[in-house]
PDB file of C-alpha atoms in Angstrom:
ATOM      1  CA  MET K 173      48.125 115.886 191.990  1.00 42.00           C
ATOM      2  CA  LYS K 174      44.427 116.667 191.535  1.00 38.00           C
ATOM      3  CA  TYR K 175      42.460 118.197 188.671  1.00 37.00           C
ATOM      4  CA  ILE K 176      38.803 119.209 188.628  1.00 36.00           C
ATOM      5  CA  TYR K 177      36.701 119.822 185.560  1.00 32.00           C
ATOM      6  CA  THR K 178      33.026 119.686 184.616  1.00 32.00           C
ATOM      7  CA  LEU K 179      31.241 117.527 182.087  1.00 32.00           C
ATOM      8  CA  ILE K 180      28.314 118.459 179.861  1.00 29.00           C
ATOM      9  CA  PRO K 181      25.299 116.843 181.603  1.00 31.00           C
ATOM     10  CA  ILE K 182      24.583 113.498 179.987  1.00 30.00           C
ATOM     11  CA  PHE K 183      22.094 111.744 182.260  1.00 32.00           C
ATOM     12  CA  VAL K 184      20.726 111.529 185.750  1.00 37.00           C
ATOM     13  CA  PHE K 185      22.088 108.360 187.259  1.00 37.00           C
ATOM     14  CA  LEU K 186      19.920 105.468 186.047  1.00 41.00           C
ATOM     15  CA  SER K 187      16.742 107.567 186.103  1.00 38.00           C
ATOM     16  CA  CYS K 188      16.680 108.561 182.444  1.00 34.00           C
ATOM     17  CA  CYS K 189      18.272 107.517 179.163  1.00 39.00           C
ATOM     18  CA  LYS K 190      17.956 103.868 180.212  1.00 44.00           C
ATOM     19  CA  LYS K 191      18.533 101.155 177.673  1.00 47.00           C
ATOM     20  CA  LYS K 192      17.025  97.737 178.098  1.00 46.00           C
ATOM     21  CA  GLN K 193      19.400  94.868 177.535  1.00 46.00           C
ATOM     22  CA  SER K 194      18.539  93.345 174.166  1.00 46.00           C
ATOM     23  CA  GLU K 195      18.274  89.695 173.359  1.00 49.00           C
ATOM     24  CA  CYS K 196      21.517  87.901 172.602  1.00 58.00           C
ATOM     25  CA  GLU K 197      22.709  89.979 169.701  1.00 60.00           C
ATOM     26  CA  CYS K 198      26.413  90.374 169.150  1.00 58.00           C
ATOM     27  CA  LYS K 199      27.314  92.855 166.457  1.00 51.00           C
ATOM     28  CA  ASN K 200      30.208  91.873 164.219  1.00 49.00           C
ATOM     29  CA  TYR K 201      32.616  94.783 164.611  1.00 44.00           C
ATOM     30  CA  GLY K 202      35.051  93.460 162.005  1.00 44.00           C
ATOM     31  CA  ILE K 203      34.811  92.806 158.299  1.00 40.00           C
ATOM     32  CA  GLY K 204      35.307  89.056 158.721  1.00 44.00           C
ATOM     33  CA  GLN K 205      33.476  86.494 160.793  1.00 43.00           C
ATOM     34  CA  GLY K 206      35.225  87.093 164.093  1.00 44.00           C
ATOM     35  CA  ILE K 207      38.092  84.622 163.707  1.00 45.00           C
ATOM     36  CA  SER K 208      40.280  84.788 166.800  1.00 48.00           C
ATOM     37  CA  GLN K 209      43.778  86.193 166.323  1.00 48.00           C
ATOM     38  CA  PRO K 210      46.823  86.047 168.610  1.00 46.00           C
ATOM     39  CA  THR K 211      46.849  88.799 171.224  1.00 48.00           C
ATOM     40  CA  SER K 212      49.751  90.498 169.424  1.00 49.00           C
ATOM     41  CA  PHE K 213      47.254  91.490 166.724  1.00 57.00           C
ATOM     42  CA  TYR K 214      45.249  93.556 169.222  1.00 68.00           C
ATOM     43  CA  LYS K 215      45.983  97.147 170.196  1.00 79.00           C
ATOM     44  CA  GLU K 216      44.193  99.312 172.734  1.00 82.00           C
ATOM     45  CA  VAL K 217      43.596 102.789 171.310  1.00 77.00           C
ATOM     46  CA  GLY K 218      42.174 106.226 172.110  1.00 83.00           C
ATOM     47  CA  TYR K 219      40.305 106.592 175.382  1.00 89.00           C
ATOM     48  CA  SER K 220      39.740 103.307 177.210  1.00 95.00           C
ATOM     49  CA  TYR K 221      38.191 102.717 180.632  1.00 96.00           C
ATOM     50  CA  ASP K 222      38.473  99.893 183.162  1.00 97.00           C
ATOM     51  CA  PHE K 223      38.427  98.797 186.836  1.00 97.00           C
ATOM     52  CA  ALA K 224      35.368 100.854 187.853  1.00 97.00           C
ATOM     53  CA  CYS K 225      33.811 100.619 191.310  1.00 96.00           C
ATOM     54  CA  ILE K 226      30.870 102.254 193.080  1.00 96.00           C
ATOM     55  CA  ASN K 227      31.149 104.362 196.230  1.00 96.00           C
ATOM     56  CA  PRO K 228      29.863 102.110 199.066  1.00 94.00           C
ATOM     57  CA  ILE K 229      28.176 105.037 200.831  1.00 94.00           C
ATOM     58  CA  ASP K 230      27.014 107.094 197.811  1.00 94.00           C
ATOM     59  CA  GLU K 231      25.814 105.248 194.712  1.00 93.00           C
ATOM     60  CA  ASN K 232      25.884 108.496 192.726  1.00 92.00           C
ATOM     61  CA  GLU K 233      29.696 108.248 192.572  1.00 96.00           C
ATOM     62  CA  ILE K 234      32.069 105.850 190.859  1.00 97.00           C
ATOM     63  CA  ILE K 235      35.823 105.620 190.414  1.00 97.00           C
ATOM     64  CA  TYR K 236      37.450 104.219 187.278  1.00 97.00           C
ATOM     65  CA  TYR K 237      40.782 103.933 185.491  1.00 98.00           C
ATOM     66  CA  LEU K 238      41.190 106.083 182.374  1.00 97.00           C
ATOM     67  CA  LYS K 239      43.784 105.141 179.744  1.00 96.00           C
ATOM     68  CA  ASP K 240      44.332 108.040 177.344  1.00 95.00           C
ATOM     69  CA  TYR K 241      46.650 106.619 174.708  1.00 91.00           C
ATOM     70  CA  SER K 242      46.459 109.730 172.543  1.00 90.00           C
ATOM     71  CA  ASN K 243      48.118 111.832 175.252  1.00 93.00           C
ATOM     72  CA  ASN K 244      49.911 109.003 177.102  1.00 93.00           C
ATOM     73  CA  LYS K 245      48.009 109.680 180.343  1.00 95.00           C
ATOM     74  CA  PHE K 246      46.835 107.065 182.829  1.00 97.00           C
ATOM     75  CA  GLN K 247      44.567 108.314 185.587  1.00 98.00           C
ATOM     76  CA  ILE K 248      42.283 107.204 188.404  1.00 98.00           C
ATOM     77  CA  VAL K 249      39.169 109.364 188.132  1.00 98.00           C
ATOM     78  CA  LYS K 250      36.201 109.970 190.455  1.00 97.00           C
ATOM     79  CA  HIS K 251      32.924 110.708 188.642  1.00 96.00           C
ATOM     80  CA  ASN K 252      29.933 112.270 190.430  1.00 94.00           C
ATOM     81  CA  PHE K 253      26.586 111.910 188.639  1.00 88.00           C
ATOM     82  CA  ILE K 254      24.749 114.633 190.560  1.00 87.00           C
ATOM     83  CA  ASN K 255      26.909 117.562 189.407  1.00 89.00           C
ATOM     84  CA  ASN K 256      28.436 115.732 186.410  1.00 89.00           C
ATOM     85  CA  SER K 257      31.966 116.473 187.589  1.00 92.00           C
ATOM     86  CA  LYS K 258      35.198 114.501 187.469  1.00 95.00           C
ATOM     87  CA  ILE K 259      38.201 114.614 189.765  1.00 96.00           C
ATOM     88  CA  VAL K 260      41.495 113.070 188.679  1.00 98.00           C
ATOM     89  CA  LEU K 261      42.755 111.554 191.920  1.00 98.00           C
ATOM     90  CA  ILE K 262      46.160 110.417 190.686  1.00 98.00           C
ATOM     91  CA  GLU K 263      48.102 109.789 187.495  1.00 98.00           C
ATOM     92  CA  LYS K 264      49.439 106.252 187.712  1.00 97.00           C
ATOM     93  CA  LYS K 265      49.412 103.010 185.731  1.00 97.00           C
ATOM     94  CA  ILE K 266      47.511 100.260 187.538  1.00 98.00           C
ATOM     95  CA  ILE K 267      46.889  96.557 186.900  1.00 95.00           C
ATOM     96  CA  SER K 268      44.049  95.616 189.251  1.00 94.00           C
ATOM     97  CA  GLN K 269      40.446  96.263 190.137  1.00 94.00           C
ATOM     98  CA  ILE K 270      40.011  99.378 192.292  1.00 97.00           C
ATOM     99  CA  HIS K 271      38.268  98.894 195.645  1.00 96.00           C
ATOM    100  CA  TRP K 272      36.603 101.584 197.774  1.00 96.00           C
ATOM    101  CA  ASN K 273      35.820 101.255 201.477  1.00 95.00           C
ATOM    102  CA  LYS K 274      33.261 102.971 203.704  1.00 94.00           C
ATOM    103  CA  ASN K 275      35.929 105.250 205.200  1.00 96.00           C
ATOM    104  CA  GLY K 276      36.646 106.985 201.897  1.00 97.00           C
ATOM    105  CA  LYS K 277      39.801 105.094 200.920  1.00 97.00           C
ATOM    106  CA  ILE K 278      40.574 103.344 197.646  1.00 97.00           C
ATOM    107  CA  VAL K 279      43.170 100.657 197.005  1.00 98.00           C
ATOM    108  CA  PHE K 280      44.813  99.306 193.839  1.00 98.00           C
ATOM    109  CA  ALA K 281      47.911  97.535 192.505  1.00 97.00           C
ATOM    110  CA  SER K 282      50.294  99.577 190.347  1.00 97.00           C
ATOM    111  CA  ASP K 283      52.131  98.324 187.272  1.00 96.00           C
ATOM    112  CA  ASP K 284      55.219  97.619 189.385  1.00 95.00           C
ATOM    113  CA  TYR K 285      53.159  95.125 191.447  1.00 96.00           C
ATOM    114  CA  ASN K 286      52.935  97.190 194.596  1.00 97.00           C
ATOM    115  CA  ILE K 287      49.812  97.974 196.621  1.00 97.00           C
ATOM    116  CA  TRP K 288      48.770 101.605 197.080  1.00 97.00           C
ATOM    117  CA  SER K 289      45.889 103.398 198.782  1.00 97.00           C
ATOM    118  CA  LEU K 290      44.716 106.990 198.878  1.00 97.00           C
ATOM    119  CA  ASN K 291      41.730 108.979 200.075  1.00 98.00           C
ATOM    120  CA  ASP K 292      38.878 109.486 197.637  1.00 97.00           C
ATOM    121  CA  ASP K 293      39.703 113.200 197.419  1.00 97.00           C
ATOM    122  CA  GLY K 294      43.188 112.387 196.086  1.00 97.00           C
ATOM    123  CA  SER K 295      45.064 112.958 199.356  1.00 98.00           C
ATOM    124  CA  ASN K 296      47.138 110.715 201.633  1.00 97.00           C
ATOM    125  CA  LEU K 297      48.808 108.412 199.084  1.00 97.00           C
ATOM    126  CA  ILE K 298      50.282 105.392 200.908  1.00 96.00           C
ATOM    127  CA  LYS K 299      52.496 102.630 199.522  1.00 96.00           C
ATOM    128  CA  HIS K 300      51.760  99.404 201.418  1.00 95.00           C
ATOM    129  CA  THR K 301      54.333  97.036 199.870  1.00 94.00           C
ATOM    130  CA  ASN K 302      57.945  97.168 198.688  1.00 90.00           C
ATOM    131  CA  SER K 303      58.885  93.669 197.568  1.00 81.00           C
ATOM    132  CA  ASN K 304      57.781  90.622 195.583  1.00 81.00           C
ATOM    133  CA  TYR K 305      54.717  90.641 193.370  1.00 94.00           C
ATOM    134  CA  ASN K 306      51.678  92.001 195.188  1.00 95.00           C
ATOM    135  CA  LEU K 307      48.301  91.449 193.576  1.00 93.00           C
ATOM    136  CA  ASN K 308      44.507  91.835 193.780  1.00 93.00           C
ATOM    137  CA  PRO K 309      43.968  94.070 196.847  1.00 95.00           C
ATOM    138  CA  ILE K 310      40.522  94.515 198.389  1.00 95.00           C
ATOM    139  CA  TRP K 311      39.165  95.998 201.607  1.00 95.00           C
ATOM    140  CA  LEU K 312      37.760  93.271 203.857  1.00 91.00           C
ATOM    141  CA  ASN K 313      34.148  94.005 204.893  1.00 87.00           C
ATOM    142  CA  PHE K 314      34.559  97.488 203.284  1.00 90.00           C
ATOM    143  CA  SER K 315      36.706  98.416 206.321  1.00 92.00           C
ATOM    144  CA  ASP K 316      40.363  99.444 206.666  1.00 93.00           C
ATOM    145  CA  THR K 317      41.593  95.834 206.783  1.00 93.00           C
ATOM    146  CA  LEU K 318      43.450  95.122 203.555  1.00 95.00           C
ATOM    147  CA  VAL K 319      43.534  91.716 201.828  1.00 95.00           C
ATOM    148  CA  TYR K 320      45.947  90.995 198.972  1.00 95.00           C
ATOM    149  CA  GLN K 321      48.278  88.326 197.579  1.00 93.00           C
ATOM    150  CA  ILE K 322      52.034  87.911 197.450  1.00 93.00           C
ATOM    151  CA  SER K 323      53.690  85.819 194.741  1.00 92.00           C
ATOM    152  CA  PRO K 324      57.429  85.218 194.263  1.00 90.00           C
ATOM    153  CA  ASP K 325      57.176  84.813 190.493  1.00 89.00           C
ATOM    154  CA  LEU K 326      53.590  85.542 189.323  1.00 86.00           C
ATOM    155  CA  SER K 327      52.834  81.816 189.194  1.00 85.00           C
ATOM    156  CA  ASN K 328      50.150  80.047 191.227  1.00 84.00           C
ATOM    157  CA  LYS K 329      52.523  80.079 194.213  1.00 87.00           C
ATOM    158  CA  ARG K 330      50.615  82.729 196.105  1.00 91.00           C
ATOM    159  CA  THR K 331      50.081  83.655 199.739  1.00 93.00           C
ATOM    160  CA  LEU K 332      46.953  85.476 200.828  1.00 93.00           C
ATOM    161  CA  VAL K 333      47.671  88.086 203.486  1.00 93.00           C
ATOM    162  CA  TYR K 334      45.603  90.623 205.327  1.00 88.00           C
ATOM    163  CA  SER K 335      46.919  93.602 207.141  1.00 92.00           C
ATOM    164  CA  TYR K 336      45.879  96.608 209.189  1.00 90.00           C
ATOM    165  CA  ASN K 337      47.885  99.838 209.327  1.00 88.00           C
ATOM    166  CA  ASN K 338      50.583  98.197 207.164  1.00 86.00           C
ATOM    167  CA  SER K 339      51.080  95.347 209.654  1.00 90.00           C
ATOM    168  CA  ILE K 340      50.271  91.820 208.482  1.00 90.00           C
ATOM    169  CA  ILE K 341      47.849  90.215 210.949  1.00 91.00           C
ATOM    170  CA  ASP K 342      47.407  86.844 209.233  1.00 92.00           C
ATOM    171  CA  SER K 343      48.339  84.913 206.101  1.00 93.00           C
ATOM    172  CA  ILE K 344      47.278  81.777 204.235  1.00 93.00           C
ATOM    173  CA  SER K 345      49.813  79.981 202.060  1.00 91.00           C
ATOM    174  CA  SER K 346      49.026  78.175 198.789  1.00 89.00           C
ATOM    175  CA  MET K 347      46.044  80.376 197.951  1.00 87.00           C
ATOM    176  CA  PRO K 348      46.293  81.129 194.191  1.00 86.00           C
ATOM    177  CA  ILE K 349      43.387  83.593 193.844  1.00 88.00           C
ATOM    178  CA  GLU K 350      42.816  85.256 190.469  1.00 87.00           C
ATOM    179  CA  TYR K 351      39.625  87.251 191.222  1.00 90.00           C
ATOM    180  CA  SER K 352      37.677  87.703 194.438  1.00 92.00           C
ATOM    181  CA  THR K 353      34.620  89.492 195.775  1.00 93.00           C
ATOM    182  CA  TYR K 354      33.388  90.295 199.267  1.00 89.00           C
ATOM    183  CA  TYR K 355      30.602  88.016 200.499  1.00 89.00           C
ATOM    184  CA  ASP K 356      29.793  88.414 204.193  1.00 86.00           C
ATOM    185  CA  ASN K 357      31.478  88.630 207.589  1.00 83.00           C
ATOM    186  CA  ASN K 358      35.119  87.949 206.689  1.00 90.00           C
ATOM    187  CA  GLN K 359      34.214  85.682 203.782  1.00 94.00           C
ATOM    188  CA  LEU K 360      35.165  85.952 200.110  1.00 94.00           C
ATOM    189  CA  PHE K 361      34.063  84.253 196.922  1.00 95.00           C
ATOM    190  CA  PHE K 362      37.001  83.736 194.602  1.00 93.00           C
ATOM    191  CA  VAL K 363      38.237  82.185 191.365  1.00 90.00           C
ATOM    192  CA  GLU K 364      41.451  80.197 191.474  1.00 84.00           C
ATOM    193  CA  TYR K 365      44.486  81.161 189.421  1.00 79.00           C
ATOM    194  CA  SER K 366      44.238  77.995 187.315  1.00 72.00           C
ATOM    195  CA  THR K 367      42.252  76.480 184.460  1.00 65.00           C
ATOM    196  CA  SER K 368      39.760  74.713 186.730  1.00 64.00           C
ATOM    197  CA  LYS K 369      37.050  77.405 186.372  1.00 79.00           C
ATOM    198  CA  LYS K 370      36.040  76.777 189.988  1.00 85.00           C
ATOM    199  CA  ILE K 371      34.323  79.331 192.185  1.00 91.00           C
ATOM    200  CA  LYS K 372      35.157  78.838 195.848  1.00 93.00           C
ATOM    201  CA  LYS K 373      34.460  80.487 199.191  1.00 95.00           C
ATOM    202  CA  ILE K 374      36.979  81.183 201.917  1.00 94.00           C
ATOM    203  CA  ASN K 375      36.343  82.144 205.519  1.00 94.00           C
ATOM    204  CA  LEU K 376      39.275  84.286 206.580  1.00 92.00           C
ATOM    205  CA  SER K 377      38.508  83.774 210.274  1.00 91.00           C
ATOM    206  CA  ASN K 378      39.144  80.021 210.233  1.00 94.00           C
ATOM    207  CA  HIS K 379      40.826  79.596 206.792  1.00 94.00           C
ATOM    208  CA  GLN K 380      38.126  77.152 205.698  1.00 95.00           C
ATOM    209  CA  VAL K 381      37.729  76.812 201.896  1.00 94.00           C
ATOM    210  CA  SER K 382      34.685  75.288 200.211  1.00 95.00           C
ATOM    211  CA  ASP K 383      33.699  74.675 196.574  1.00 93.00           C
ATOM    212  CA  ILE K 384      30.709  76.615 195.224  1.00 93.00           C
ATOM    213  CA  THR K 385      30.423  75.633 191.546  1.00 89.00           C
ATOM    214  CA  ILE K 386      32.351  74.935 188.343  1.00 85.00           C
ATOM    215  CA  ILE K 387      31.768  77.149 185.301  1.00 82.00           C
ATOM    216  CA  ASN K 388      31.344  75.254 182.052  1.00 78.00           C
ATOM    217  CA  SER K 389      33.030  77.649 179.622  1.00 75.00           C
ATOM    218  CA  ASP K 390      35.893  77.398 177.167  1.00 77.00           C
ATOM    219  CA  ASN K 391      36.969  80.941 178.071  1.00 80.00           C
ATOM    220  CA  LEU K 392      38.890  82.389 180.991  1.00 81.00           C
ATOM    221  CA  ILE K 393      37.035  84.072 183.833  1.00 87.00           C
ATOM    222  CA  THR K 394      37.754  87.819 183.773  1.00 89.00           C
ATOM    223  CA  GLY K 395      35.775  89.159 186.719  1.00 92.00           C
ATOM    224  CA  ILE K 396      33.510  88.232 189.635  1.00 95.00           C
ATOM    225  CA  THR K 397      31.160  90.078 191.985  1.00 95.00           C
ATOM    226  CA  TYR K 398      28.387  89.215 194.453  1.00 94.00           C
ATOM    227  CA  SER K 399      24.900  90.744 194.685  1.00 90.00           C
ATOM    228  CA  LYS K 400      21.575  89.607 196.188  1.00 88.00           C
ATOM    229  CA  ASN K 401      22.475  85.970 196.712  1.00 93.00           C
ATOM    230  CA  LYS K 402      23.868  85.724 193.185  1.00 94.00           C
ATOM    231  CA  ILE K 403      27.441  85.522 191.917  1.00 95.00           C
ATOM    232  CA  TYR K 404      28.039  87.399 188.660  1.00 94.00           C
ATOM    233  CA  LEU K 405      31.061  86.513 186.567  1.00 92.00           C
ATOM    234  CA  SER K 406      32.440  87.498 183.176  1.00 92.00           C
ATOM    235  CA  THR K 407      34.425  85.378 180.750  1.00 87.00           C
ATOM    236  CA  SER K 408      36.795  86.333 177.949  1.00 81.00           C
ATOM    237  CA  ASN K 409      35.172  86.531 174.490  1.00 76.00           C
ATOM    238  CA  ASP K 410      31.859  85.532 176.043  1.00 82.00           C
ATOM    239  CA  ASN K 411      28.947  86.444 178.322  1.00 88.00           C
ATOM    240  CA  ILE K 412      28.303  87.658 181.838  1.00 92.00           C
ATOM    241  CA  TYR K 413      26.695  84.847 183.838  1.00 92.00           C
ATOM    242  CA  GLN K 414      24.828  84.826 187.107  1.00 92.00           C
ATOM    243  CA  PHE K 415      24.915  81.900 189.513  1.00 94.00           C
ATOM    244  CA  ASN K 416      21.970  81.723 191.902  1.00 95.00           C
ATOM    245  CA  LEU K 417      23.187  80.415 195.241  1.00 95.00           C
ATOM    246  CA  SER K 418      19.655  79.419 196.287  1.00 95.00           C
ATOM    247  CA  ASN K 419      18.761  77.109 193.411  1.00 95.00           C
ATOM    248  CA  GLN K 420      22.289  76.474 192.028  1.00 94.00           C
ATOM    249  CA  ILE K 421      21.252  77.585 188.512  1.00 94.00           C
ATOM    250  CA  ILE K 422      23.667  79.350 186.131  1.00 92.00           C
ATOM    251  CA  SER K 423      22.120  81.656 183.519  1.00 91.00           C
ATOM    252  CA  LYS K 424      23.232  84.360 181.091  1.00 89.00           C
ATOM    253  CA  TYR K 425      22.986  87.926 182.366  1.00 89.00           C
ATOM    254  CA  THR K 426      24.480  89.799 179.377  1.00 87.00           C
ATOM    255  CA  CYS K 427      25.525  88.311 176.041  1.00 85.00           C
ATOM    256  CA  GLY K 428      28.925  88.766 174.443  1.00 86.00           C
ATOM    257  CA  CYS K 429      31.324  87.357 171.865  1.00 82.00           C
ATOM    258  CA  ILE K 430      34.841  87.937 170.535  1.00 76.00           C
ATOM    259  CA  TRP K 431      33.878  91.445 169.376  1.00 81.00           C
ATOM    260  CA  LYS K 432      32.065  92.457 172.554  1.00 86.00           C
ATOM    261  CA  TYR K 433      32.952  90.962 175.907  1.00 88.00           C
ATOM    262  CA  TYR K 434      33.212  91.951 179.568  1.00 92.00           C
ATOM    263  CA  LYS K 435      35.582  92.152 182.536  1.00 94.00           C
ATOM    264  CA  SER K 436      36.213  93.894 185.885  1.00 95.00           C
ATOM    265  CA  LEU K 437      32.860  93.400 187.651  1.00 96.00           C
ATOM    266  CA  ASN K 438      31.802  95.363 190.738  1.00 95.00           C
ATOM    267  CA  SER K 439      28.518  95.599 192.661  1.00 93.00           C
ATOM    268  CA  SER K 440      27.102  98.430 194.772  1.00 91.00           C
ATOM    269  CA  PHE K 441      26.889  98.159 198.563  1.00 86.00           C
ATOM    270  CA  SER K 442      23.072  98.030 198.338  1.00 88.00           C
ATOM    271  CA  GLU K 443      23.472  95.234 195.751  1.00 87.00           C
ATOM    272  CA  LYS K 444      21.151  97.081 193.356  1.00 89.00           C
ATOM    273  CA  TYR K 445      23.708  97.903 190.646  1.00 93.00           C
ATOM    274  CA  ILE K 446      26.361  95.926 188.771  1.00 94.00           C
ATOM    275  CA  LEU K 447      29.247  97.812 187.175  1.00 94.00           C
ATOM    276  CA  PHE K 448      31.518  96.281 184.539  1.00 95.00           C
ATOM    277  CA  THR K 449      33.867  97.029 181.648  1.00 95.00           C
ATOM    278  CA  LYS K 450      32.667  96.293 178.113  1.00 93.00           C
ATOM    279  CA  ILE K 451      35.454  95.633 175.601  1.00 90.00           C
ATOM    280  CA  THR K 452      34.580  96.284 171.946  1.00 87.00           C
ATOM    281  CA  THR K 453      36.893  95.330 169.101  1.00 84.00           C
ATOM    282  CA  GLN K 454      36.943  96.442 165.488  1.00 78.00           C
ATOM    283  CA  THR K 455      39.131  96.006 162.433  1.00 75.00           C
ATOM    284  CA  ASP K 456      39.424  97.395 158.926  1.00 68.00           C
ATOM    285  CA  ASN K 457      41.447  94.569 157.424  1.00 67.00           C
ATOM    286  CA  ASP K 458      41.029  91.424 159.572  1.00 65.00           C
ATOM    287  CA  ILE K 459      44.733  91.658 160.426  1.00 66.00           C
ATOM    288  CA  GLU K 460      45.063  94.489 162.954  1.00 67.00           C
ATOM    289  CA  PHE K 461      42.401  94.762 165.642  1.00 78.00           C
ATOM    290  CA  GLN K 462      41.737  97.819 167.796  1.00 82.00           C
ATOM    291  CA  TYR K 463      39.848  97.610 171.068  1.00 84.00           C
ATOM    292  CA  LYS K 464      38.723  99.903 173.873  1.00 89.00           C
ATOM    293  CA  GLY K 465      36.879  99.609 177.160  1.00 94.00           C
ATOM    294  CA  SER K 466      33.770 101.458 178.291  1.00 94.00           C
ATOM    295  CA  ILE K 467      31.945 101.417 181.628  1.00 95.00           C
ATOM    296  CA  ILE K 468      28.444  99.902 181.840  1.00 94.00           C
ATOM    297  CA  ILE K 469      26.166 100.027 184.883  1.00 93.00           C
ATOM    298  CA  THR K 470      23.097  97.796 185.113  1.00 92.00           C
ATOM    299  CA  ASN K 471      20.143  97.715 187.490  1.00 90.00           C
ATOM    300  CA  THR K 472      19.637  94.196 188.863  1.00 87.00           C
ATOM    301  CA  GLU K 473      15.944  94.905 189.471  1.00 84.00           C
ATOM    302  CA  ASP K 474      14.782  95.932 185.975  1.00 83.00           C
ATOM    303  CA  PHE K 475      17.906  94.955 183.941  1.00 79.00           C
ATOM    304  CA  SER K 476      18.236  98.447 182.474  1.00 85.00           C
ATOM    305  CA  GLU K 477      21.719  99.596 181.555  1.00 85.00           C
ATOM    306  CA  VAL K 478      23.592 102.850 181.018  1.00 90.00           C
ATOM    307  CA  GLU K 479      26.935 103.277 179.259  1.00 90.00           C
ATOM    308  CA  ILE K 480      28.917 105.771 181.301  1.00 85.00           C
ATOM    309  CA  LYS K 481      31.973 105.904 179.057  1.00 66.00           C
TER     310      LYS K 481
END
C-alpha cells in the first residue's frame, strides 16, 4: 500500500538552515541529574524515527522508519528534499537498519525476524526467509547480493550468509555480528555480538577476519558506518566517535549522554554525509522517562548538521 502527501517546505537539503555542532554540551532533559533507570522505566512516545539511510544514487532522498504511537502506525517512508514530499512505502514493524542498493531496492528485517525487500517506489515486496531468526540484512557492494545472519536462538550462535535471487551462495559459521557496514570490494567492517567492543573486518571472498581496533567505552555500541577512511560508531548513553584508519586515532564526532544519545548510523555513497538517529529523553518526575528518535544528517566536510525529524 502506498500513500503520497506533501510537506510544508522546511529547508533545501544541507544548503540552508545549517546548524554547527556545538561544543560538548549535553542538556539535562530531566528534573534530576540523569541517574540511569532500568529500561522498564522508559517509554517511547508520539512520533519517533529510526533506521534512516541515504539513496546511494540520489543524496536528496532518504528512507526512514516512522513509529507513530498516537495512531499505532509503523511505516517505512521515503523523503525527497527537492519537492519536500513523502511516500509511505509500506506499513510494517521492523527491527533493523534499512539498506538501499543502487538498483532501487531496500531491505530490512521485520519484527518476526524475517528478511524482506521491496522497490523504492513501494512495489515488488519479497519475503526472503521463512525460518529461524534472521537478522541485520545489507546489500553487498550496494548490489543485489544480500548478506544477513541466521541464529537459532538469538544468541551469539550466528551464521553469516549471502544470497542472490533467494539462493544462498555462501555461508560462514560462528560469525556473531551485531552491526556492520560496507567497506570495499566484498569487505565489511563489523562489531561482534559480544561485550568485547571490537571492530573487525571480514573479506567475504576468502572469509578472512582481522581486528581493527577496540573501543574503550563502558557503553554498548549501537551503530557503525564507514566514510572517507574513517569508521564512525555510536554508543548507548554516550557519543559518536570516529576512528581514523590512517593514523589509528579515535576522537569524538558528536557528544551525547544519557539524555541525548545516538544510534543507527548510515553514510552516503559519496561519503560526504553521515545520517543517524538522535534519541532524546525527558521526565517530569524522575520515575517515568519518555524518549523519541529524530533523524540528524551531518556534513563530514564542514561538520554542519540538520535535524530532519
